[in-house]
Structures are given as C-alpha cells and as structure tokens.
mmCIF file of N, CA and C in Angstrom:
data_model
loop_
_atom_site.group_PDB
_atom_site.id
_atom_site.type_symbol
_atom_site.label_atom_id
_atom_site.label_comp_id
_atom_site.label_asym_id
_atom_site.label_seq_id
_atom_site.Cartn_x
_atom_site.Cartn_y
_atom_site.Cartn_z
ATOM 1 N N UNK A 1 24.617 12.108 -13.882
ATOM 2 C CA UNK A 1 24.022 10.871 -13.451
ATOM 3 C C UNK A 1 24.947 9.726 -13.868
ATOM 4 N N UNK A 2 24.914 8.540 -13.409
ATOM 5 C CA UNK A 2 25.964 7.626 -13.052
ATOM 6 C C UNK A 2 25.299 6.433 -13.860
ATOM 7 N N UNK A 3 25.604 5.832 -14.738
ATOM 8 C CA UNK A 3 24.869 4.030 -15.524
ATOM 9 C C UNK A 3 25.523 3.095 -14.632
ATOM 10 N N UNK A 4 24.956 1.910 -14.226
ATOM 11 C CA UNK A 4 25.469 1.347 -13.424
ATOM 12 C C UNK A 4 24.732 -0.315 -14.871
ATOM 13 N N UNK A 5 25.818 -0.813 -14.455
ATOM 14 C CA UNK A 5 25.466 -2.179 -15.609
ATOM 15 C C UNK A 5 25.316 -2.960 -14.748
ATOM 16 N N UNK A 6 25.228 -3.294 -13.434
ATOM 17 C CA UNK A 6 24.705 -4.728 -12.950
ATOM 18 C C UNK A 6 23.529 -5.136 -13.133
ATOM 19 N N UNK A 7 23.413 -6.339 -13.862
ATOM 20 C CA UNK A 7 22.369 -6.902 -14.107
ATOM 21 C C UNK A 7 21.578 -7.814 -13.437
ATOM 22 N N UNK A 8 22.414 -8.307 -12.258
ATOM 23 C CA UNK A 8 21.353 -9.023 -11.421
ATOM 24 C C UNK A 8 20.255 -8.676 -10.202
ATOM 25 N N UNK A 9 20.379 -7.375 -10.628
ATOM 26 C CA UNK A 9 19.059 -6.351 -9.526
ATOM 27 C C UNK A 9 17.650 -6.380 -10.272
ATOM 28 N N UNK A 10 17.027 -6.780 -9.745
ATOM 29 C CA UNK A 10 15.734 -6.616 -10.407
ATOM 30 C C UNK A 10 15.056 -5.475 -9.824
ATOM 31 N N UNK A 11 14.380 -5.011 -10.548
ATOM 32 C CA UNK A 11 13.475 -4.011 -10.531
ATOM 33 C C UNK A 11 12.538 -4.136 -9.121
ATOM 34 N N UNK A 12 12.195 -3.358 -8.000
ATOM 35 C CA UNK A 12 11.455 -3.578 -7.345
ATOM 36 C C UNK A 12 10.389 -2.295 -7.001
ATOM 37 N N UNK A 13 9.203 -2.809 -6.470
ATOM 38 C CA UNK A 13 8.140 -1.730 -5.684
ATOM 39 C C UNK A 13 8.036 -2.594 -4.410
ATOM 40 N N UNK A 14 7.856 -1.557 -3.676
ATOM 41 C CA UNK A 14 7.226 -1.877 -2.166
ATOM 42 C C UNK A 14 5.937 -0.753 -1.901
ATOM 43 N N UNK A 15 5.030 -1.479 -1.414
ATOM 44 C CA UNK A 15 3.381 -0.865 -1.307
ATOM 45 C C UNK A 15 2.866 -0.779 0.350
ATOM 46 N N UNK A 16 2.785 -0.160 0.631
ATOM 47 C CA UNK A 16 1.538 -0.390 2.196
ATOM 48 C C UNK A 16 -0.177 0.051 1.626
ATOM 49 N N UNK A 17 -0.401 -0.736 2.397
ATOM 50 C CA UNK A 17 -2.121 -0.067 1.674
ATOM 51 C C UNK A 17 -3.215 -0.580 3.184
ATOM 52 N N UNK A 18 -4.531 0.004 2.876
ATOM 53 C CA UNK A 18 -5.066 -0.226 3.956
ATOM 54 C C UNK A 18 -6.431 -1.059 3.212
ATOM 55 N N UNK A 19 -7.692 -1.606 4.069
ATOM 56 C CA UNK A 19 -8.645 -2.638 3.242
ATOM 57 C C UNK A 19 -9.618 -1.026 3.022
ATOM 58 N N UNK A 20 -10.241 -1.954 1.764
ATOM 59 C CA UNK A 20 -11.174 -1.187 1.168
ATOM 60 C C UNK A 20 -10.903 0.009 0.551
ATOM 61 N N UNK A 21 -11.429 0.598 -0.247
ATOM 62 C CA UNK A 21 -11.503 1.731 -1.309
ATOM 63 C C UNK A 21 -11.553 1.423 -2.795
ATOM 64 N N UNK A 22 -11.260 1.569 -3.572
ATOM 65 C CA UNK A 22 -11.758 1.807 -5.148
ATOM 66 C C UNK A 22 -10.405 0.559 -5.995
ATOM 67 N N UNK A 23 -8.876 0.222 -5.068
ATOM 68 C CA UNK A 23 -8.628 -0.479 -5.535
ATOM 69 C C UNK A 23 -8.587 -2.429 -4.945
ATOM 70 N N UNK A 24 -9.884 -2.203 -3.698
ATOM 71 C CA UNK A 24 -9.280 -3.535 -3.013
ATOM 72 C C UNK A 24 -9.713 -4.411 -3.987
ATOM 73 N N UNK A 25 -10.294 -4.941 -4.600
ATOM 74 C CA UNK A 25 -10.388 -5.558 -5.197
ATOM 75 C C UNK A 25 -9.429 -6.449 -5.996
ATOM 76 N N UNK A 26 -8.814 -5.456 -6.630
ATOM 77 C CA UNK A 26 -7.658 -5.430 -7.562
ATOM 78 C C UNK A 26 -6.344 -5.810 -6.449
ATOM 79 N N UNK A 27 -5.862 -5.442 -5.311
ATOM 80 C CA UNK A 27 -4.992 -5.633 -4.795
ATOM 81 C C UNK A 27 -4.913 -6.711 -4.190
ATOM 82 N N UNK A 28 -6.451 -7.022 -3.613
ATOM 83 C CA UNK A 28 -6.468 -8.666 -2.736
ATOM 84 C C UNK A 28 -6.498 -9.879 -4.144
ATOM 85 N N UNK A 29 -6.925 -9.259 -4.951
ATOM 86 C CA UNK A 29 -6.685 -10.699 -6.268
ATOM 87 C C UNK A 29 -4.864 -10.263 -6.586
ATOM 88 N N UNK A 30 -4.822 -9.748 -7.024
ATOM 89 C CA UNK A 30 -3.085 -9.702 -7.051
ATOM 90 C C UNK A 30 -2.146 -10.326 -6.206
ATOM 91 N N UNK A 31 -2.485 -9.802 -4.676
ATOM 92 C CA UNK A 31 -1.326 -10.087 -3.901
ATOM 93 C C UNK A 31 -1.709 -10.980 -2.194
ATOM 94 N N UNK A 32 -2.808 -10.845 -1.853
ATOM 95 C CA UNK A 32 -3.478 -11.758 -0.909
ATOM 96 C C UNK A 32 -3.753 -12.896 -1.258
ATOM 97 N N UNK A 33 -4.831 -13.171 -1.908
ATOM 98 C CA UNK A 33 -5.152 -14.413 -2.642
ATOM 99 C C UNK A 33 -3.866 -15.350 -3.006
ATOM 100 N N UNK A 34 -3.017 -14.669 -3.786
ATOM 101 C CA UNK A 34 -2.007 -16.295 -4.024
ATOM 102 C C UNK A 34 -1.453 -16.200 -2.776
ATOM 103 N N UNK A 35 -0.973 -15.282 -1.659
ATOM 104 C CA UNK A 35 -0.098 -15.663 -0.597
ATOM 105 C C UNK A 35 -0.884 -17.228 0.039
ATOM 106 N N UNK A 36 -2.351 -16.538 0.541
ATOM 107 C CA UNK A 36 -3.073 -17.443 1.099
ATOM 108 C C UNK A 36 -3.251 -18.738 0.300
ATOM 109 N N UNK A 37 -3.635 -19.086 -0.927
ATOM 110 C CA UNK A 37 -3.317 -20.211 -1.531
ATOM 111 C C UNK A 37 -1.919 -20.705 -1.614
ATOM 112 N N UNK A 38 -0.686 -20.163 -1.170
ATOM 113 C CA UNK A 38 0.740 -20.552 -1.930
ATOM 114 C C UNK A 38 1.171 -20.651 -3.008
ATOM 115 N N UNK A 39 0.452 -19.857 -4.082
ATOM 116 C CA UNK A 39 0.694 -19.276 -5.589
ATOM 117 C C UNK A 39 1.329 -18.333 -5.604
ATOM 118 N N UNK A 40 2.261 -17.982 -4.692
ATOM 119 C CA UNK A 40 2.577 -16.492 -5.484
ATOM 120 C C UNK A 40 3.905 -16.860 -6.525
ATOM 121 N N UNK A 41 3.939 -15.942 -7.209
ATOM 122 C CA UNK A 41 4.734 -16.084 -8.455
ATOM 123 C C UNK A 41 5.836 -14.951 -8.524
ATOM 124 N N UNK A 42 4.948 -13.849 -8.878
ATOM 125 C CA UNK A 42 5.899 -12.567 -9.553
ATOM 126 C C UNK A 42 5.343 -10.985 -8.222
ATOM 127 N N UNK A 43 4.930 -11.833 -7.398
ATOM 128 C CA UNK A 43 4.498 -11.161 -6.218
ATOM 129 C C UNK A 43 5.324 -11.677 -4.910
ATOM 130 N N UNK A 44 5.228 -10.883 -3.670
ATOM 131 C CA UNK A 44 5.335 -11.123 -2.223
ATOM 132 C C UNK A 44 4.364 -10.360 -1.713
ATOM 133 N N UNK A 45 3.788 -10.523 -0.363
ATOM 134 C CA UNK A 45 2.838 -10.288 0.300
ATOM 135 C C UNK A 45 3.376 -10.770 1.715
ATOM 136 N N UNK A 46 3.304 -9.291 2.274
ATOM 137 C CA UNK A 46 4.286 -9.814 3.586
ATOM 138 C C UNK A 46 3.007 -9.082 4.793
ATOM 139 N N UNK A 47 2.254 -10.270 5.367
ATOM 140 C CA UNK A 47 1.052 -9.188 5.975
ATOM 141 C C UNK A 47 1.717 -8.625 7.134
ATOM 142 N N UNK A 48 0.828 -8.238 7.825
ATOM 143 C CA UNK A 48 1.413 -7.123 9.409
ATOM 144 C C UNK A 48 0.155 -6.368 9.845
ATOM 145 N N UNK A 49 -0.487 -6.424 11.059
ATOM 146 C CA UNK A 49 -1.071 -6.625 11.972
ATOM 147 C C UNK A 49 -1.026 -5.377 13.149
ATOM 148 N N UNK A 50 -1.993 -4.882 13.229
ATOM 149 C CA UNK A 50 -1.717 -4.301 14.397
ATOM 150 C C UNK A 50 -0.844 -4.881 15.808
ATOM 151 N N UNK A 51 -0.997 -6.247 16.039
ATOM 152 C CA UNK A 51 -0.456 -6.729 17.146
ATOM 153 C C UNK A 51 0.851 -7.457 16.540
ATOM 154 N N UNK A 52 0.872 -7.535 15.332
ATOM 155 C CA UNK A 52 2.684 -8.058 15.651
ATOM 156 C C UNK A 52 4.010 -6.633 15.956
ATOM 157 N N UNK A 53 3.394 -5.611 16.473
ATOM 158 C CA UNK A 53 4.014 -4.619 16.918
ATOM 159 C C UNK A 53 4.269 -4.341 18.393
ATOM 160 N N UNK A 54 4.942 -5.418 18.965
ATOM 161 C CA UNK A 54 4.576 -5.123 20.456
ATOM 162 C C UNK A 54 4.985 -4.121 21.146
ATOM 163 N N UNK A 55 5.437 -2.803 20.587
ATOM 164 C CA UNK A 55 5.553 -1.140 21.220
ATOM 165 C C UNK A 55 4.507 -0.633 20.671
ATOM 166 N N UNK A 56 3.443 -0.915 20.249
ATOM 167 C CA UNK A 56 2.140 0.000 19.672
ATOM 168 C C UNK A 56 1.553 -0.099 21.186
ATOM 169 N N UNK A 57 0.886 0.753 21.929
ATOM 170 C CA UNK A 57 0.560 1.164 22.701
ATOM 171 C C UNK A 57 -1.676 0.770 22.789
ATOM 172 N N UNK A 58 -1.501 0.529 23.526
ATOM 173 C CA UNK A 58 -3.057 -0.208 24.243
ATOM 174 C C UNK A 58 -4.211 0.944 23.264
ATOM 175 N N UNK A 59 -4.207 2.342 23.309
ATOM 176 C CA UNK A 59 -4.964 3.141 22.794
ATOM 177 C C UNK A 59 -5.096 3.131 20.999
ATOM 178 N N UNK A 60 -3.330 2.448 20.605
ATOM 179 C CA UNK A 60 -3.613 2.489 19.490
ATOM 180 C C UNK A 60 -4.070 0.833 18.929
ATOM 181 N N UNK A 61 -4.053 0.249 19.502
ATOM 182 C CA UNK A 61 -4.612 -1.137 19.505
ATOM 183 C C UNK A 61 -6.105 -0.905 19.585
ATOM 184 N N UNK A 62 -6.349 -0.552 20.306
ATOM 185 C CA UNK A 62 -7.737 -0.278 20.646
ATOM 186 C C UNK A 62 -8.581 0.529 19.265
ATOM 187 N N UNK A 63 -7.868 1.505 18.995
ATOM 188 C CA UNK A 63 -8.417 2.447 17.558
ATOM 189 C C UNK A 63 -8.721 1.481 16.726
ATOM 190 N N UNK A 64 -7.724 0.475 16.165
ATOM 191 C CA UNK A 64 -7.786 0.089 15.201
ATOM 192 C C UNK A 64 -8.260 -1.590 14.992
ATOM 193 N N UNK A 65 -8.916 -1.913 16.549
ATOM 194 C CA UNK A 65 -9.079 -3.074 16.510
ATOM 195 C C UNK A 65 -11.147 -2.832 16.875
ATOM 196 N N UNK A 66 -11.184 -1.702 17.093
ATOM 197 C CA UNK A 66 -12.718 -0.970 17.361
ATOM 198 C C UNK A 66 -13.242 -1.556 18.042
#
C-alpha cells in the first residue's frame, strides 16, 4: 500500500437516500434543512428529482410520481 502526504484533500462521503424510514429524521435535520435555510456549513445537499432527468422514460415518471 502506497502513503500519499497531500494534505489538501479532505476527507469525503457521498450518500443517495430515499424519504422516510428509521433515519429521515436525522438526515432531513442534517442535510435538507440548512440547504433550504442557506446554513449549510460542514454539509452539501445536492437535491435531484425524478424530472430533472430528461431520459427517464414516461412509465418511470409515472411510478414514482403515483
């Protein structure tokens, strides 16, 4: 394995998640909430939409818009 000393990379995670289950709570106070106020800090929150995909296809629009 290889040490690499550059120090100006910060550490990152990237998440997809869907609404509701056991952690929304926790995820919309974390990372929704300040986007929508303009607080974010030590977060990004990059939303995405069924329709800002304009090759998603009418059936799958339809699934997920019910």
């Amino acid at each position: 394995m290889l040490a690499h000393q550059q120090t100006e990379l910060a550490p990152r995670m990237y998440s997809t998640t869907n609404p509701g289950g056991i952690g929304h709570a926790w995820y919309r106070a974390k990372f929704i909430v300040p986007f929508r106020e303009g607080k974010e800090s030590d977060t990004r929150f990059v939303s995405a939409r069924v329709d800002d995909n304009r090759f998603n296809n009418p059936e799958y629009r339809g699934f997920w818009k019910g």
